[in-house]
Amino acid sequence: MTATFTPKNSRTWHALNPLWQGAEDAVQKGLPHTKLAPAWQILLLGDGSPTRHLQLLTGEPTEVDVIDMSLVGEDADGAPEQIVAVPGPRLRRQVWLRTASGQRLAYATSWWEASHVDEYLQNKSLPIWASLARLRTELYRDVQGIYCGDSAALESAFEESGPFWGRHYLFWHHGKPLTLIYEVFSPYLTKYLGPMQLDVD
């Protein structure tokens, strides 16, 4: 079974043009290692913090460059279908995740209930994980979809050739969806994780 997500408005945020995509069943089962190497699967399909993982991999603090904070109201914004779980009106936040020395490692877009975003992101320049950890917020990361695809914008920003691997997930807090997050990782991470072992049909 494949995910049904097709970006409708990818000009406002950097959605991948999928060459392959998998839904929650692919996330739960995992992928053949010929398609995606085990170390990459831990990063993409695991429920741990990518910000923390990137810091452990690189040995540098993971920092955030916020490139967009936009009110999108009730608009689906071309997001994965799970956007309906996040109450509106919504705010979209786009960031680059990078090392302290400036190497871009990932791109992320997140959608929040606009009236509560300041409560959870008190310091907008901190990674989401760091913000929520400071608040001792208990979370469940529910990975819903995984993608392998192309993006000219991300190729330019990462200074790396595609295809790229990405995912989307819901953060749950007290049994309610807190935010929907869409992430894409730079192939630069092969330096730490080894080859992706892509075998895309």
GROMACS .gro file of N, CA, C and O in nm, residues 3 20-31 36 40-50 53 80-82 139-147 165-172 179-185:
model
  212
    3ALA      N    1   0.123   0.564   0.014
    3ALA     CA    2   0.057   0.683   0.067
    3ALA      C    3  -0.012   0.757  -0.047
    3ALA      O    4   0.028   0.748  -0.162
   20TRP      N    5   0.906   0.733  -0.510
   20TRP     CA    6   0.850   0.620  -0.435
   20TRP      C    7   0.798   0.676  -0.303
   20TRP      O    8   0.855   0.771  -0.248
   21GLN      N    9   0.688   0.619  -0.254
   21GLN     CA   10   0.638   0.659  -0.123
   21GLN      C   11   0.570   0.542  -0.056
   21GLN      O   12   0.516   0.453  -0.122
   22GLY      N   13   0.576   0.541   0.074
   22GLY     CA   14   0.513   0.436   0.152
   22GLY      C   15   0.431   0.493   0.265
   22GLY      O   16   0.463   0.600   0.319
   23ALA      N   17   0.324   0.424   0.299
   23ALA     CA   18   0.235   0.468   0.406
   23ALA      C   19   0.275   0.403   0.539
   23ALA      O   20   0.385   0.348   0.554
   24GLU      N   21   0.184   0.408   0.635
   24GLU     CA   22   0.215   0.365   0.771
   24GLU      C   23   0.255   0.219   0.778
   24GLU      O   24   0.339   0.180   0.860
   25ASP      N   25   0.200   0.134   0.689
   25ASP     CA   26   0.236  -0.007   0.693
   25ASP      C   27   0.383  -0.027   0.656
   25ASP      O   28   0.452  -0.111   0.716
   26ALA      N   29   0.433   0.051   0.561
   26ALA     CA   30   0.576   0.044   0.525
   26ALA      C   31   0.663   0.092   0.640
   26ALA      O   32   0.771   0.037   0.665
   27VAL      N   33   0.616   0.194   0.710
   27VAL     CA   34   0.689   0.246   0.825
   27VAL      C   35   0.699   0.139   0.933
   27VAL      O   36   0.806   0.116   0.993
   28GLN      N   37   0.589   0.068   0.959
   28GLN     CA   38   0.587  -0.033   1.065
   28GLN      C   39   0.673  -0.154   1.030
   28GLN      O   40   0.745  -0.207   1.114
   29LYS      N   41   0.665  -0.199   0.905
   29LYS     CA   42   0.738  -0.319   0.863
   29LYS      C   43   0.886  -0.291   0.839
   29LYS      O   44   0.970  -0.379   0.852
   30GLY      N   45   0.919  -0.169   0.799
   30GLY     CA   46   1.053  -0.138   0.755
   30GLY      C   47   1.067  -0.171   0.607
   30GLY      O   48   0.981  -0.236   0.548
   31LEU      N   49   1.176  -0.126   0.547
   31LEU     CA   50   1.199  -0.144   0.404
   31LEU      C   51   1.310  -0.246   0.382
   31LEU      O   52   1.396  -0.266   0.468
   36LEU      N   53   1.671   0.084   0.136
   36LEU     CA   54   1.718   0.183   0.234
   36LEU      C   55   1.796   0.112   0.342
   36LEU      O   56   1.745   0.020   0.408
   40TRP      N   57   1.997   0.430   0.793
   40TRP     CA   58   1.904   0.531   0.745
   40TRP      C   59   1.763   0.502   0.791
   40TRP      O   60   1.684   0.593   0.818
   41GLN      N   61   1.728   0.374   0.801
   41GLN     CA   62   1.595   0.339   0.850
   41GLN      C   63   1.576   0.379   0.995
   41GLN      O   64   1.468   0.422   1.035
   42ILE      N   65   1.682   0.365   1.075
   42ILE     CA   66   1.673   0.407   1.215
   42ILE      C   67   1.642   0.557   1.223
   42ILE      O   68   1.559   0.602   1.303
   43LEU      N   69   1.709   0.637   1.137
   43LEU     CA   70   1.686   0.781   1.136
   43LEU      C   71   1.545   0.815   1.089
   43LEU      O   72   1.474   0.896   1.149
   44LEU      N   73   1.501   0.751   0.979
   44LEU     CA   74   1.376   0.789   0.914
   44LEU      C   75   1.253   0.724   0.975
   44LEU      O   76   1.146   0.785   0.980
   45LEU      N   77   1.265   0.600   1.018
   45LEU     CA   78   1.147   0.526   1.062
   45LEU      C   79   1.136   0.516   1.214
   45LEU      O   80   1.034   0.473   1.266
   46GLY      N   81   1.241   0.554   1.285
   46GLY     CA   82   1.238   0.548   1.430
   46GLY      C   83   1.156   0.662   1.489
   46GLY      O   84   1.124   0.760   1.421
   47ASP      N   85   1.123   0.650   1.617
   47ASP     CA   86   1.041   0.753   1.682
   47ASP      C   87   1.122   0.845   1.772
   47ASP      O   88   1.068   0.917   1.855
   48GLY      N   89   1.255   0.844   1.753
   48GLY     CA   90   1.340   0.933   1.832
   48GLY      C   91   1.351   1.071   1.768
   48GLY      O   92   1.304   1.094   1.656
   49SER      N   93   1.415   1.163   1.838
   49SER     CA   94   1.428   1.300   1.792
   49SER      C   95   1.535   1.312   1.684
   49SER      O   96   1.652   1.281   1.709
   50PRO      N   97   1.500   1.359   1.563
   50PRO     CA   98   1.603   1.377   1.460
   50PRO      C   99   1.706   1.483   1.500
   50PRO      O  100   1.824   1.470   1.468
   53HIS      N  101   1.946   1.304   1.715
   53HIS     CA  102   2.023   1.211   1.633
   53HIS      C  103   2.130   1.284   1.553
   53HIS      O  104   2.244   1.238   1.543
   80PRO      N  105   0.041   1.672   0.382
   80PRO     CA  106  -0.016   1.537   0.392
   80PRO      C  107  -0.155   1.541   0.454
   80PRO      O  108  -0.189   1.633   0.529
   81GLU      N  109  -0.235   1.438   0.423
   81GLU     CA  110  -0.376   1.440   0.462
   81GLU      C  111  -0.397   1.446   0.613
   81GLU      O  112  -0.502   1.490   0.660
   82GLN      N  113  -0.297   1.408   0.691
   82GLN     CA  114  -0.308   1.413   0.837
   82GLN      C  115  -0.316   1.556   0.890
   82GLN      O  116  -0.337   1.577   1.010
  139LEU      N  117   0.572   1.337   2.460
  139LEU     CA  118   0.528   1.332   2.321
  139LEU      C  119   0.536   1.190   2.267
  139LEU      O  120   0.616   1.109   2.312
  140TYR      N  121   0.454   1.164   2.168
  140TYR     CA  122   0.463   1.041   2.090
  140TYR      C  123   0.475   1.080   1.943
  140TYR      O  124   0.391   1.151   1.889
  141ARG      N  125   0.585   1.036   1.880
  141ARG     CA  126   0.611   1.067   1.739
  141ARG      C  127   0.553   0.953   1.655
  141ARG      O  128   0.600   0.840   1.659
  142ASP      N  129   0.449   0.983   1.578
  142ASP     CA  130   0.372   0.884   1.503
  142ASP      C  131   0.403   0.899   1.354
  142ASP      O  132   0.339   0.978   1.284
  143VAL      N  133   0.503   0.824   1.305
  143VAL     CA  134   0.546   0.835   1.166
  143VAL      C  135   0.438   0.775   1.075
  143VAL      O  136   0.400   0.659   1.091
  144GLN      N  137   0.390   0.855   0.981
  144GLN     CA  138   0.277   0.817   0.897
  144GLN      C  139   0.316   0.787   0.753
  144GLN      O  140   0.242   0.717   0.682
  145GLY      N  141   0.426   0.842   0.704
  145GLY     CA  142   0.462   0.823   0.565
  145GLY      C  143   0.609   0.847   0.541
  145GLY      O  144   0.676   0.920   0.615
  146ILE      N  145   0.662   0.782   0.436
  146ILE     CA  146   0.803   0.795   0.399
  146ILE      C  147   0.811   0.814   0.248
  146ILE      O  148   0.728   0.760   0.174
  147TYR      N  149   0.910   0.893   0.205
  147TYR     CA  150   0.922   0.930   0.064
  147TYR      C  151   1.065   0.922   0.017
  147TYR      O  152   1.159   0.950   0.093
  165TRP      N  153   1.550   1.144   0.082
  165TRP     CA  154   1.455   1.069   0.165
  165TRP      C  155   1.389   1.164   0.264
  165TRP      O  156   1.455   1.248   0.324
  166GLY      N  157   1.259   1.148   0.281
  166GLY     CA  158   1.184   1.230   0.375
  166GLY      C  159   1.073   1.149   0.440
  166GLY      O  160   1.051   1.032   0.407
  167ARG      N  161   1.004   1.213   0.532
  167ARG     CA  162   0.895   1.147   0.605
  167ARG      C  163   0.800   1.253   0.658
  167ARG      O  164   0.833   1.372   0.661
  168HIS      N  165   0.683   1.210   0.702
  168HIS     CA  166   0.597   1.300   0.779
  168HIS      C  167   0.540   1.224   0.898
  168HIS      O  168   0.525   1.102   0.894
  169TYR      N  169   0.513   1.300   1.004
  169TYR     CA  170   0.463   1.237   1.127
  169TYR      C  171   0.382   1.337   1.208
  169TYR      O  172   0.394   1.458   1.192
  170LEU      N  173   0.298   1.281   1.293
  170LEU     CA  174   0.223   1.361   1.390
  170LEU      C  175   0.291   1.350   1.526
  170LEU      O  176   0.339   1.242   1.564
  171PHE      N  177   0.297   1.460   1.596
  171PHE     CA  178   0.336   1.461   1.738
  171PHE      C  179   0.207   1.457   1.819
  171PHE      O  180   0.118   1.541   1.800
  172TRP      N  181   0.196   1.361   1.909
  172TRP     CA  182   0.080   1.352   1.998
  172TRP      C  183   0.121   1.393   2.139
  172TRP      O  184   0.230   1.359   2.187
  179THR      N  185   0.118   1.868   1.644
  179THR     CA  186   0.171   1.926   1.521
  179THR      C  187   0.194   1.817   1.418
  179THR      O  188   0.215   1.700   1.455
  180LEU      N  189   0.189   1.855   1.292
  180LEU     CA  190   0.226   1.767   1.181
  180LEU      C  191   0.359   1.817   1.126
  180LEU      O  192   0.375   1.937   1.103
  181ILE      N  193   0.455   1.725   1.108
  181ILE     CA  194   0.589   1.763   1.064
  181ILE      C  195   0.628   1.684   0.940
  181ILE      O  196   0.607   1.562   0.934
  182TYR      N  197   0.685   1.753   0.842
  182TYR     CA  198   0.736   1.695   0.718
  182TYR      C  199   0.886   1.725   0.713
  182TYR      O  200   0.925   1.842   0.719
  183GLU      N  201   0.970   1.621   0.705
  183GLU     CA  202   1.115   1.638   0.709
  183GLU      C  203   1.180   1.573   0.588
  183GLU      O  204   1.137   1.466   0.543
  184VAL      N  205   1.288   1.635   0.540
  184VAL     CA  206   1.371   1.578   0.435
  184VAL      C  207   1.516   1.589   0.479
  184VAL      O  208   1.560   1.695   0.528
  185PHE      N  209   1.592   1.481   0.461
  185PHE     CA  210   1.730   1.475   0.507
  185PHE      C  211   1.829   1.487   0.391
  185PHE      O  212   1.805   1.435   0.282
   0.00000   0.00000   0.00000
